[in-house]
mmCIF file of C-alpha atoms and ligand atoms in Angstrom:
data_model
loop_
_atom_site.group_PDB
_atom_site.id
_atom_site.type_symbol
_atom_site.label_atom_id
_atom_site.label_comp_id
_atom_site.label_asym_id
_atom_site.label_seq_id
_atom_site.Cartn_x
_atom_site.Cartn_y
_atom_site.Cartn_z
ATOM 1 C CA UNK A 29 -8.689 -28.939 28.019
ATOM 2 C CA UNK A 30 -6.403 -31.033 30.027
ATOM 3 C CA UNK A 31 -4.928 -34.296 28.972
ATOM 4 C CA UNK A 32 -7.022 -36.808 30.852
ATOM 5 C CA UNK A 33 -10.450 -35.029 29.987
ATOM 6 C CA UNK A 34 -8.698 -35.391 26.388
ATOM 7 C CA UNK A 35 -8.365 -38.300 27.073
ATOM 8 C CA UNK A 36 -11.712 -39.926 28.182
ATOM 9 C CA UNK A 37 -13.214 -37.784 25.136
ATOM 10 C CA UNK A 38 -11.163 -39.801 22.658
ATOM 11 C CA UNK A 39 -12.403 -42.603 24.272
ATOM 12 C CA UNK A 40 -15.926 -41.765 24.576
ATOM 13 C CA UNK A 41 -15.669 -40.421 20.426
ATOM 14 C CA UNK A 42 -14.045 -43.480 19.580
ATOM 15 C CA UNK A 43 -16.514 -45.919 21.373
ATOM 16 C CA UNK A 44 -19.807 -44.621 19.948
ATOM 17 C CA UNK A 45 -17.872 -44.401 16.089
ATOM 18 C CA UNK A 46 -17.572 -48.230 16.447
ATOM 19 C CA UNK A 47 -20.609 -48.852 17.340
ATOM 20 C CA UNK A 48 -22.880 -46.029 15.525
ATOM 21 C CA UNK A 49 -20.116 -46.251 12.646
ATOM 22 C CA UNK A 50 -20.050 -42.135 12.183
ATOM 23 C CA UNK A 51 -17.718 -39.606 14.212
ATOM 24 C CA UNK A 52 -15.735 -40.598 11.610
ATOM 25 C CA UNK A 53 -14.498 -36.047 11.416
ATOM 26 C CA UNK A 54 -14.937 -36.103 15.882
ATOM 27 C CA UNK A 55 -12.381 -38.708 16.214
ATOM 28 C CA UNK A 56 -10.193 -37.614 13.627
ATOM 29 C CA UNK A 57 -10.404 -33.931 14.779
ATOM 30 C CA UNK A 58 -9.551 -35.397 18.575
ATOM 31 C CA UNK A 59 -6.591 -37.249 17.367
ATOM 32 C CA UNK A 60 -4.771 -34.629 15.791
ATOM 33 C CA UNK A 61 -5.493 -32.181 18.940
ATOM 34 C CA UNK A 62 -5.051 -29.285 16.044
ATOM 35 C CA UNK A 63 -7.090 -26.102 16.504
ATOM 36 C CA UNK A 64 -9.705 -26.533 12.877
ATOM 37 C CA UNK A 65 -9.405 -22.817 11.355
ATOM 38 C CA UNK A 66 -11.937 -22.450 8.342
ATOM 39 C CA UNK A 67 -10.887 -19.121 5.962
ATOM 40 C CA UNK A 68 -13.809 -18.203 4.269
ATOM 41 C CA UNK A 69 -13.333 -15.884 1.998
ATOM 42 C CA UNK A 70 -12.905 -14.727 -2.103
ATOM 43 C CA UNK A 71 -10.021 -15.734 -3.941
ATOM 44 C CA UNK A 72 -11.371 -15.291 -7.047
ATOM 45 C CA UNK A 73 -13.247 -12.157 -8.790
ATOM 46 C CA UNK A 74 -13.255 -8.662 -8.283
ATOM 47 C CA UNK A 75 -12.449 -9.123 -5.010
ATOM 48 C CA UNK A 76 -9.629 -11.641 -5.007
ATOM 49 C CA UNK A 77 -7.427 -9.649 -3.471
ATOM 50 C CA UNK A 78 -8.637 -8.630 -0.363
ATOM 51 C CA UNK A 79 -8.890 -12.245 0.797
ATOM 52 C CA UNK A 80 -5.430 -12.788 -0.262
ATOM 53 C CA UNK A 81 -4.692 -9.548 2.002
ATOM 54 C CA UNK A 82 -6.654 -10.825 5.069
ATOM 55 C CA UNK A 83 -5.159 -14.488 4.314
ATOM 56 C CA UNK A 84 -1.957 -12.909 5.203
ATOM 57 C CA UNK A 85 -2.874 -10.624 7.418
ATOM 58 C CA UNK A 86 -4.514 -13.669 10.328
ATOM 59 C CA UNK A 87 -1.210 -15.527 8.878
ATOM 60 C CA UNK A 88 1.316 -13.323 9.746
ATOM 61 C CA UNK A 89 -0.431 -12.217 14.487
ATOM 62 C CA UNK A 90 -0.804 -16.112 14.519
ATOM 63 C CA UNK A 91 2.766 -16.386 13.442
ATOM 64 C CA UNK A 92 4.724 -14.379 15.379
ATOM 65 C CA UNK A 93 2.586 -15.740 18.538
ATOM 66 C CA UNK A 94 4.901 -18.848 17.687
ATOM 67 C CA UNK A 95 2.236 -20.473 15.056
ATOM 68 C CA UNK A 96 -0.448 -21.925 17.806
ATOM 69 C CA UNK A 97 -3.981 -21.073 19.085
ATOM 70 C CA UNK A 98 -3.811 -21.215 23.416
ATOM 71 C CA UNK A 99 -1.097 -24.046 22.858
ATOM 72 C CA UNK A 100 -2.258 -26.390 20.151
ATOM 73 C CA UNK A 101 -1.382 -26.646 16.472
ATOM 74 C CA UNK A 102 -3.395 -25.152 13.456
ATOM 75 C CA UNK A 103 -4.995 -27.275 10.796
ATOM 76 C CA UNK A 104 -6.148 -25.284 8.071
ATOM 77 C CA UNK A 105 -9.199 -25.472 6.307
ATOM 78 C CA UNK A 106 -9.763 -22.924 3.057
ATOM 79 C CA UNK A 107 -13.023 -22.167 0.999
ATOM 80 C CA UNK A 108 -13.166 -19.505 -2.478
ATOM 81 C CA UNK A 109 -16.779 -18.320 -1.818
ATOM 82 C CA UNK A 110 -16.507 -16.131 -5.116
ATOM 83 C CA UNK A 111 -17.771 -12.738 -3.186
ATOM 84 C CA UNK A 112 -21.239 -14.890 -4.678
ATOM 85 C CA UNK A 113 -24.185 -14.386 -2.156
ATOM 86 C CA UNK A 114 -26.095 -17.537 -3.716
ATOM 87 C CA UNK A 115 -23.640 -20.116 -2.246
ATOM 88 C CA UNK A 116 -22.326 -18.508 0.647
ATOM 89 C CA UNK A 117 -24.334 -20.561 3.176
ATOM 90 C CA UNK A 118 -23.333 -24.381 1.169
ATOM 91 C CA UNK A 119 -19.720 -22.420 1.444
ATOM 92 C CA UNK A 120 -19.874 -21.663 5.035
ATOM 93 C CA UNK A 121 -21.269 -25.135 5.549
ATOM 94 C CA UNK A 122 -18.329 -27.033 3.964
ATOM 95 C CA UNK A 123 -16.439 -25.535 6.856
ATOM 96 C CA UNK A 124 -19.126 -26.142 9.433
ATOM 97 C CA UNK A 125 -20.694 -29.591 8.353
ATOM 98 C CA UNK A 126 -17.693 -31.032 6.342
ATOM 99 C CA UNK A 127 -14.690 -29.875 7.582
ATOM 100 C CA UNK A 128 -16.099 -29.404 11.347
ATOM 101 C CA UNK A 129 -14.126 -26.438 11.756
ATOM 102 C CA UNK A 130 -14.134 -24.994 15.644
ATOM 103 C CA UNK A 131 -13.584 -21.473 13.880
ATOM 104 C CA UNK A 132 -14.598 -19.934 10.642
ATOM 105 C CA UNK A 133 -12.947 -16.710 9.735
ATOM 106 C CA UNK A 134 -14.493 -15.212 6.755
ATOM 107 C CA UNK A 135 -15.816 -13.216 4.583
ATOM 108 C CA UNK A 136 -15.254 -9.712 2.692
ATOM 109 C CA UNK A 137 -18.444 -9.262 0.601
ATOM 110 C CA UNK A 138 -21.542 -8.530 3.177
ATOM 111 C CA UNK A 139 -24.115 -10.149 0.605
ATOM 112 C CA UNK A 140 -22.543 -13.294 1.026
ATOM 113 C CA UNK A 141 -21.578 -12.590 4.684
ATOM 114 C CA UNK A 142 -25.318 -13.103 5.255
ATOM 115 C CA UNK A 143 -25.322 -16.710 4.263
ATOM 116 C CA UNK A 144 -22.646 -17.051 6.947
ATOM 117 C CA UNK A 145 -24.530 -15.688 9.330
ATOM 118 C CA UNK A 146 -27.435 -17.931 8.990
ATOM 119 C CA UNK A 147 -24.677 -20.597 9.804
ATOM 120 C CA UNK A 148 -23.032 -19.409 12.444
ATOM 121 C CA UNK A 149 -26.178 -18.432 14.788
ATOM 122 C CA UNK A 150 -27.791 -22.121 13.530
ATOM 123 C CA UNK A 151 -24.306 -24.118 14.486
ATOM 124 C CA UNK A 152 -23.140 -21.740 16.956
ATOM 125 C CA UNK A 153 -19.545 -21.950 15.227
ATOM 126 C CA UNK A 154 -17.402 -19.244 16.023
ATOM 127 C CA UNK A 155 -17.378 -17.002 13.210
ATOM 128 C CA UNK A 156 -14.817 -14.131 12.938
ATOM 129 C CA UNK A 157 -16.089 -11.610 10.001
ATOM 130 C CA UNK A 158 -12.140 -10.098 9.140
ATOM 131 C CA UNK A 159 -14.017 -7.542 6.962
ATOM 132 C CA UNK A 160 -17.644 -7.261 5.102
ATOM 133 C CA UNK A 161 -19.773 -4.620 7.347
ATOM 134 C CA UNK A 162 -22.936 -5.506 6.403
ATOM 135 C CA UNK A 163 -25.138 -4.262 9.441
ATOM 136 C CA UNK A 164 -27.101 -6.833 10.544
ATOM 137 C CA UNK A 165 -24.010 -9.214 11.235
ATOM 138 C CA UNK A 166 -23.852 -6.766 14.478
ATOM 139 C CA UNK A 167 -27.477 -5.497 14.826
ATOM 140 C CA UNK A 168 -30.191 -7.330 14.558
ATOM 141 C CA UNK A 169 -29.075 -10.764 13.456
ATOM 142 C CA UNK A 170 -26.140 -10.035 16.135
ATOM 143 C CA UNK A 171 -24.792 -13.430 18.108
ATOM 144 C CA UNK A 172 -22.968 -13.975 21.323
ATOM 145 C CA UNK A 173 -20.331 -16.208 18.983
ATOM 146 C CA UNK A 174 -19.968 -13.891 15.938
ATOM 147 C CA UNK A 175 -17.384 -11.035 16.565
ATOM 148 C CA UNK A 176 -16.551 -8.470 13.565
ATOM 149 C CA UNK A 177 -12.951 -7.037 13.331
ATOM 150 C CA UNK A 178 -12.949 -4.929 10.639
ATOM 151 C CA UNK A 179 -16.173 -2.051 10.649
ATOM 152 C CA UNK A 180 -20.117 -1.729 9.785
ATOM 153 C CA UNK A 181 -20.012 -0.136 6.600
ATOM 154 C CA UNK A 182 -21.567 3.100 7.885
ATOM 155 C CA UNK A 183 -18.986 3.570 10.058
ATOM 156 C CA UNK A 184 -16.486 5.460 7.632
ATOM 157 C CA UNK A 185 -19.463 6.779 5.747
ATOM 158 C CA UNK A 186 -20.838 8.696 8.894
ATOM 159 C CA UNK A 187 -17.451 10.338 9.113
ATOM 160 C CA UNK A 188 -17.382 11.851 5.859
ATOM 161 C CA UNK A 189 -20.078 14.121 5.579
ATOM 162 C CA UNK A 190 -19.135 17.265 7.352
ATOM 163 C CA UNK A 191 -15.511 16.916 5.862
ATOM 164 C CA UNK A 192 -17.158 17.530 2.359
ATOM 165 C CA UNK A 193 -19.319 20.404 3.780
ATOM 166 C CA UNK A 194 -15.899 21.787 5.454
ATOM 167 C CA UNK A 195 -14.933 22.012 2.317
ATOM 168 C CA UNK A 196 -17.919 23.914 0.725
ATOM 169 C CA UNK A 197 -18.895 20.864 -1.231
ATOM 170 C CA UNK A 198 -23.182 21.188 -0.803
ATOM 171 C CA UNK A 199 -24.569 19.167 -3.680
ATOM 172 C CA UNK A 200 -23.483 15.769 -3.890
ATOM 173 C CA UNK A 201 -24.029 13.050 -5.845
ATOM 174 C CA UNK A 202 -23.838 9.269 -4.655
ATOM 175 C CA UNK A 203 -23.112 6.682 -6.424
ATOM 176 C CA UNK A 204 -22.329 2.965 -5.272
ATOM 177 C CA UNK A 205 -22.754 -0.965 -6.215
ATOM 178 C CA UNK A 206 -26.586 -1.989 -5.242
ATOM 179 C CA UNK A 207 -25.553 -4.241 -2.629
ATOM 180 C CA UNK A 208 -25.212 -4.312 1.307
ATOM 181 C CA UNK A 209 -22.654 -2.233 1.336
ATOM 182 C CA UNK A 210 -23.324 0.481 -0.880
ATOM 183 C CA UNK A 211 -26.733 0.130 0.596
ATOM 184 C CA UNK A 212 -25.142 0.223 4.713
ATOM 185 C CA UNK A 213 -23.034 2.936 3.303
ATOM 186 C CA UNK A 214 -25.292 5.533 1.814
ATOM 187 C CA UNK A 215 -27.734 5.374 5.267
ATOM 188 C CA UNK A 216 -24.493 6.733 7.068
ATOM 189 C CA UNK A 217 -23.148 9.176 4.222
ATOM 190 C CA UNK A 218 -27.257 10.129 4.158
ATOM 191 C CA UNK A 219 -26.902 10.967 7.517
ATOM 192 C CA UNK A 220 -23.884 12.304 8.160
ATOM 193 C CA UNK A 221 -23.843 15.197 4.862
ATOM 194 C CA UNK A 222 -26.950 16.379 4.909
ATOM 195 C CA UNK A 223 -26.350 17.057 9.347
ATOM 196 C CA UNK A 224 -23.762 19.515 7.957
ATOM 197 C CA UNK A 225 -25.422 21.146 5.909
ATOM 198 C CA UNK A 226 -25.486 18.566 2.863
ATOM 199 C CA UNK A 227 -27.985 17.621 -0.156
ATOM 200 C CA UNK A 228 -27.778 14.356 -2.395
ATOM 201 C CA UNK A 229 -29.694 15.519 -4.859
ATOM 202 C CA UNK A 230 -28.809 12.114 -6.749
ATOM 203 C CA UNK A 231 -28.376 7.854 -5.880
ATOM 204 C CA UNK A 232 -26.955 6.231 -8.441
ATOM 205 C CA UNK A 233 -26.797 2.452 -8.330
ATOM 206 C CA UNK A 234 -25.150 -0.273 -10.703
ATOM 207 C CA UNK A 235 -25.055 -4.070 -9.513
ATOM 208 C CA UNK A 236 -22.367 -5.173 -8.213
ATOM 209 C CA UNK A 237 -20.105 -6.412 -9.739
ATOM 210 C CA UNK A 238 -20.957 -4.507 -12.783
ATOM 211 C CA UNK A 239 -17.659 -2.266 -13.755
ATOM 212 C CA UNK A 240 -19.907 -0.435 -16.765
ATOM 213 C CA UNK A 241 -20.244 3.433 -15.602
ATOM 214 C CA UNK A 242 -19.699 5.029 -18.298
ATOM 215 C CA UNK A 243 -23.539 6.000 -18.531
ATOM 216 C CA UNK A 244 -23.777 6.949 -14.930
ATOM 217 C CA UNK A 245 -20.340 9.205 -15.247
ATOM 218 C CA UNK A 246 -21.483 11.101 -18.609
ATOM 219 C CA UNK A 247 -25.320 11.338 -16.210
ATOM 220 C CA UNK A 248 -22.580 13.218 -13.107
ATOM 221 C CA UNK A 249 -21.827 15.335 -15.247
ATOM 222 C CA UNK A 250 -25.040 16.724 -16.635
ATOM 223 C CA UNK A 251 -25.831 16.414 -13.091
ATOM 224 C CA UNK A 252 -23.083 19.461 -12.646
ATOM 225 C CA UNK A 253 -22.646 18.247 -8.280
ATOM 226 C CA UNK A 254 -20.623 19.874 -6.581
ATOM 227 C CA UNK A 255 -18.489 16.146 -5.541
ATOM 228 C CA UNK A 256 -19.177 13.072 -6.120
ATOM 229 C CA UNK A 257 -19.167 9.919 -3.118
ATOM 230 C CA UNK A 258 -19.695 6.486 -3.163
ATOM 231 C CA UNK A 259 -18.798 3.356 -1.836
ATOM 232 C CA UNK A 260 -16.526 0.881 -4.395
ATOM 233 C CA UNK A 261 -14.147 -1.654 -3.304
ATOM 234 C CA UNK A 262 -11.568 -4.153 -4.995
ATOM 235 C CA UNK A 263 -10.140 -4.200 -8.648
ATOM 236 C CA UNK A 264 -14.399 -2.395 -9.402
ATOM 237 C CA UNK A 265 -12.997 0.796 -7.789
ATOM 238 C CA UNK A 266 -10.095 0.990 -9.542
ATOM 239 C CA UNK A 267 -11.896 1.162 -12.952
ATOM 240 C CA UNK A 268 -14.111 3.416 -11.562
ATOM 241 C CA UNK A 269 -11.285 5.494 -10.421
ATOM 242 C CA UNK A 270 -9.165 5.648 -13.552
ATOM 243 C CA UNK A 271 -13.157 6.449 -15.153
ATOM 244 C CA UNK A 272 -13.775 8.825 -14.343
ATOM 245 C CA UNK A 273 -10.899 10.437 -14.750
ATOM 246 C CA UNK A 274 -11.392 9.171 -18.044
ATOM 247 C CA UNK A 275 -14.281 11.308 -18.438
ATOM 248 C CA UNK A 276 -13.489 14.068 -18.000
ATOM 249 C CA UNK A 277 -14.199 14.793 -14.199
ATOM 250 C CA UNK A 278 -11.198 14.530 -12.202
ATOM 251 C CA UNK A 279 -10.726 18.319 -11.531
ATOM 252 C CA UNK A 280 -13.808 18.671 -12.042
ATOM 253 C CA UNK A 281 -15.768 17.423 -9.787
ATOM 254 C CA UNK A 282 -13.897 16.250 -6.759
ATOM 255 C CA UNK A 283 -14.401 12.479 -5.732
ATOM 256 C CA UNK A 284 -15.021 11.296 -2.009
ATOM 257 C CA UNK A 285 -15.426 7.858 -1.000
ATOM 258 C CA UNK A 286 -15.418 5.799 2.032
ATOM 259 C CA UNK A 287 -12.214 4.313 2.244
ATOM 260 C CA UNK A 288 -12.036 1.154 0.120
ATOM 261 C CA UNK A 289 -12.216 2.674 -2.522
ATOM 262 C CA UNK A 290 -8.289 3.660 -2.446
ATOM 263 C CA UNK A 291 -8.052 0.531 -0.520
ATOM 264 C CA UNK A 292 -5.139 -1.660 -2.432
ATOM 265 C CA UNK A 293 -5.429 -0.367 -5.167
ATOM 266 C CA UNK A 294 -3.744 2.912 -5.973
ATOM 267 C CA UNK A 295 -1.052 1.255 -8.315
ATOM 268 C CA UNK A 296 -4.203 0.684 -10.575
ATOM 269 C CA UNK A 297 -5.335 3.443 -10.812
ATOM 270 C CA UNK A 298 -1.922 5.389 -11.086
ATOM 271 C CA UNK A 299 -2.420 9.468 -11.473
ATOM 272 C CA UNK A 300 -6.103 9.374 -11.202
ATOM 273 C CA UNK A 301 -6.159 8.735 -7.957
ATOM 274 C CA UNK A 302 -4.539 11.624 -6.705
ATOM 275 C CA UNK A 303 -6.090 14.143 -4.814
ATOM 276 C CA UNK A 304 -9.064 11.739 -3.635
ATOM 277 C CA UNK A 305 -10.126 12.181 -0.333
ATOM 278 C CA UNK A 306 -11.466 9.219 2.185
ATOM 279 C CA UNK A 307 -12.861 8.138 5.608
ATOM 280 C CA UNK A 308 -11.477 5.615 7.118
ATOM 281 C CA UNK A 309 -10.110 3.309 9.921
ATOM 282 C CA UNK A 310 -6.662 2.649 8.735
ATOM 283 C CA UNK A 311 -4.097 5.182 6.287
ATOM 284 C CA UNK A 312 -0.896 3.412 5.409
ATOM 285 C CA UNK A 313 0.638 6.820 7.062
ATOM 286 C CA UNK A 314 0.241 6.900 10.094
ATOM 287 C CA UNK A 315 2.973 7.401 12.058
ATOM 288 C CA UNK A 316 3.181 4.695 14.785
ATOM 289 C CA UNK A 317 5.840 2.589 16.274
ATOM 290 C CA UNK A 318 3.015 -0.176 15.762
ATOM 291 C CA UNK A 319 2.017 0.864 12.415
ATOM 292 C CA UNK A 320 5.506 0.962 11.034
ATOM 293 C CA UNK A 321 6.586 -2.120 12.634
ATOM 294 C CA UNK A 322 3.742 -4.091 10.825
ATOM 295 C CA UNK A 323 4.606 -2.350 7.350
ATOM 296 C CA UNK A 324 7.898 -3.667 7.486
ATOM 297 C CA UNK A 325 7.297 -7.034 8.506
ATOM 298 C CA UNK A 326 4.403 -7.443 5.941
ATOM 299 C CA UNK A 327 6.733 -5.941 3.433
ATOM 300 C CA UNK A 328 9.184 -8.735 3.975
ATOM 301 C CA UNK A 329 6.975 -11.807 4.836
ATOM 302 C CA UNK A 330 5.211 -11.032 1.903
ATOM 303 C CA UNK A 331 6.371 -8.502 -0.910
ATOM 304 C CA UNK A 332 3.546 -6.440 -0.573
ATOM 305 C CA UNK A 333 2.527 -3.267 0.446
ATOM 306 C CA UNK A 334 0.151 -3.427 2.989
ATOM 307 C CA UNK A 335 -3.536 -2.282 3.777
ATOM 308 C CA UNK A 336 -7.156 -2.060 5.496
ATOM 309 C CA UNK A 337 -7.973 -6.309 4.241
ATOM 310 C CA UNK A 338 -4.262 -6.552 5.491
ATOM 311 C CA UNK A 339 -4.340 -4.945 8.893
ATOM 312 C CA UNK A 340 -8.332 -6.567 9.489
ATOM 313 C CA UNK A 341 -7.196 -10.096 8.802
ATOM 314 C CA UNK A 342 -3.982 -9.343 11.274
ATOM 315 C CA UNK A 343 -6.186 -8.519 13.541
ATOM 316 C CA UNK A 344 -8.501 -11.129 13.386
ATOM 317 C CA UNK A 345 -5.306 -13.432 13.846
ATOM 318 C CA UNK A 346 -4.408 -10.994 17.406
ATOM 319 C CA UNK A 347 -8.364 -11.138 18.472
ATOM 320 C CA UNK A 348 -8.458 -15.288 17.779
ATOM 321 C CA UNK A 349 -4.611 -15.616 19.414
ATOM 322 C CA UNK A 350 -5.976 -13.663 22.096
ATOM 323 C CA UNK A 351 -8.770 -15.579 23.205
ATOM 324 C CA UNK A 352 -7.441 -19.304 22.696
ATOM 325 C CA UNK A 353 -4.720 -18.505 24.904
ATOM 326 C CA UNK A 354 -6.970 -17.130 27.510
ATOM 327 C CA UNK A 355 -8.990 -20.935 26.916
ATOM 328 C CA UNK A 356 -6.162 -22.222 26.504
ATOM 329 C CA UNK A 357 -6.672 -24.105 23.491
ATOM 330 C CA UNK A 358 -10.314 -25.213 24.546
ATOM 331 C CA UNK A 359 -12.251 -23.468 21.971
ATOM 332 C CA UNK A 360 -15.274 -25.677 23.396
ATOM 333 C CA UNK A 361 -14.701 -23.289 27.146
ATOM 334 C CA UNK A 362 -17.753 -20.668 25.589
ATOM 335 C CA UNK A 363 -18.440 -18.916 27.740
ATOM 336 C CA UNK A 364 -14.763 -17.646 28.963
ATOM 337 C CA UNK A 365 -13.368 -17.326 25.506
ATOM 338 C CA UNK A 366 -16.816 -15.216 24.176
ATOM 339 C CA UNK A 367 -15.936 -13.001 27.474
ATOM 340 C CA UNK A 368 -11.931 -12.900 26.991
ATOM 341 C CA UNK A 369 -13.186 -11.754 22.877
ATOM 342 C CA UNK A 370 -15.482 -9.135 24.741
ATOM 343 C CA UNK A 371 -12.663 -7.542 26.622
ATOM 344 C CA UNK A 372 -9.713 -7.404 24.184
ATOM 345 C CA UNK A 373 -8.364 -4.770 23.957
ATOM 346 C CA UNK A 374 -6.539 -4.696 20.354
ATOM 347 C CA UNK A 375 -2.949 -2.853 19.651
ATOM 348 C CA UNK A 376 -3.643 -2.975 15.941
ATOM 349 C CA UNK A 377 -1.780 -1.290 13.021
ATOM 350 C CA UNK A 378 -4.765 1.685 12.784
ATOM 351 C CA UNK A 379 -4.823 2.487 16.717
ATOM 352 C CA UNK A 380 -6.188 -0.077 19.645
ATOM 353 C CA UNK A 381 -9.221 -0.278 19.529
ATOM 354 C CA UNK A 382 -12.212 -2.114 21.694
ATOM 355 C CA UNK A 383 -15.273 -4.546 20.814
ATOM 356 C CA UNK A 384 -18.425 -3.119 21.261
ATOM 357 C CA UNK A 385 -21.414 -4.362 22.978
ATOM 358 C CA UNK A 386 -22.734 -5.790 20.018
ATOM 359 C CA UNK A 387 -18.961 -6.773 18.476
ATOM 360 C CA UNK A 388 -17.910 -4.743 16.282
ATOM 361 C CA UNK A 389 -14.694 -2.478 16.713
ATOM 362 C CA UNK A 390 -15.056 0.913 18.294
ATOM 363 C CA UNK A 391 -12.581 2.501 16.352
ATOM 364 C CA UNK A 392 -11.245 6.173 15.027
ATOM 365 C CA UNK A 393 -11.887 7.374 11.431
ATOM 366 C CA UNK A 394 -9.087 9.373 9.682
ATOM 367 C CA UNK A 395 -9.205 11.578 6.487
ATOM 368 C CA UNK A 396 -7.361 10.586 4.443
ATOM 369 C CA UNK A 397 -6.117 12.055 1.036
ATOM 370 C CA UNK A 398 -4.226 10.036 -1.968
ATOM 371 C CA UNK A 399 -0.902 11.584 -2.720
ATOM 372 C CA UNK A 400 2.119 10.228 -4.155
ATOM 373 C CA UNK A 401 0.635 7.035 -4.333
ATOM 374 C CA UNK A 402 -0.352 7.061 -0.806
ATOM 375 C CA UNK A 403 -3.194 7.110 1.830
ATOM 376 C CA UNK A 404 -2.126 9.778 3.588
ATOM 377 C CA UNK A 405 -3.773 11.172 6.631
ATOM 378 C CA UNK A 406 -5.041 15.422 7.120
ATOM 379 C CA UNK A 407 -6.931 14.036 9.923
ATOM 380 C CA UNK A 408 -9.353 12.248 12.449
ATOM 381 C CA UNK A 409 -12.776 12.432 10.733
ATOM 382 C CA UNK A 410 -13.861 11.012 13.696
ATOM 383 C CA UNK A 411 -12.214 9.186 17.654
ATOM 384 C CA UNK A 412 -13.751 6.681 18.945
ATOM 385 C CA UNK A 413 -16.824 5.627 16.501
ATOM 386 C CA UNK A 414 -19.116 2.580 17.675
ATOM 387 C CA UNK A 415 -21.939 1.270 15.873
ATOM 388 C CA UNK A 416 -25.290 1.729 16.973
ATOM 389 C CA UNK A 417 -25.766 -2.170 16.942
ATOM 390 C CA UNK A 418 -29.434 -1.100 16.570
ATOM 391 C CA UNK A 419 -31.787 -4.322 17.699
ATOM 392 C CA UNK A 420 -29.395 -6.560 18.343
ATOM 393 C CA UNK A 421 -30.175 -8.582 21.608
ATOM 394 C CA UNK A 422 -27.412 -11.320 22.327
ATOM 395 C CA UNK A 423 -29.364 -14.569 23.095
HETATM 396 C C1 BEZ B 524 -18.866 -5.864 1.860
HETATM 397 O O1 BEZ B 524 -19.572 -6.170 0.888
HETATM 398 O O2 BEZ B 524 -19.612 -5.426 3.025
HETATM 399 C C2 BEZ B 524 -17.454 -4.763 1.668
HETATM 400 C C3 BEZ B 524 -16.705 -5.184 0.550
HETATM 401 C C4 BEZ B 524 -15.324 -4.622 0.017
HETATM 402 C C5 BEZ B 524 -15.217 -3.538 1.333
HETATM 403 C C6 BEZ B 524 -15.796 -3.731 1.946
HETATM 404 C C7 BEZ B 524 -17.381 -3.672 2.574
#
């Protein structure tokens, strides 16, 4: 926005506010000239660590480009969504209605994302999804103002079935938390595993974020499958890995998973995680200058090792910087902004990726194994994998 237009907008807002007594948040917004960025992430509960990693990544990407968006300073707003779906709409509205953010970055949990999606579709606020892979967000409920920088829940598992069958595991048990992320992950696993000639002999589940795995592990032992495949993440994933070993299943029935199983949890899971094979769009050991530089910088800044969540946050920051630069900080120039986001090429630590028509990354899936406390790449399980985007009609 030019200085002159900004001045006019401000005067109009002040006149309006004076006559109605309303619009105070808008005045404050225009006067400060800052871009209002809302973070709606879990900072408590089983996904707390994921929320922190995403925020770190977002901030790092923006700081690397001077800490501004299209030349404008940033004002940050934060809400802890607790991974609680029943508060999803209310929490999103705290940022959109109360704080009047220009962009809402969030969240991790697919159920909570559905609340954000509703608010994003109704308000038109720019919504950047840094993790939650719920299919609907970039399929039937896709929207011009919603962009995902992470994955759909079935992308990793669409790449998982074949490597399992290639290793001779033709009878598998599937186990997950029963919510959208687990259901969507199963959709991808079913498709890839059965297509490769495998049979899922049992689907097991428990409610999120329950971690009482014992009865289900006993059932797995009695079913005697060739392998187990699963979706778990965060602190619950670390416990599942430890319980799996403690139940005597490690070494007897190979454990596979959507790669979130072993992301950010390897220290907590300890030796029980060694040998687990997963598929994901990132690996610690990607031997590229881009990944090495990112990992060094992240470790130096936060005194933590980055994981896939940090990468997704980082790419969210990169996308936002790119879009804001094109529109010179005027995020109200929606047509130009969306065009810039749609055509962005993100030079990610995971490898370069682009947006699909339904606003989800087209990206490689890596086959990884946990070795000496690290997710090591052992192959590419799928090249330039795009989600189907089924049912997406951009308004
Ligand atoms: C999800 O709910 O979509 C999700 C949560 C953690 C990791 C991956 C996906």
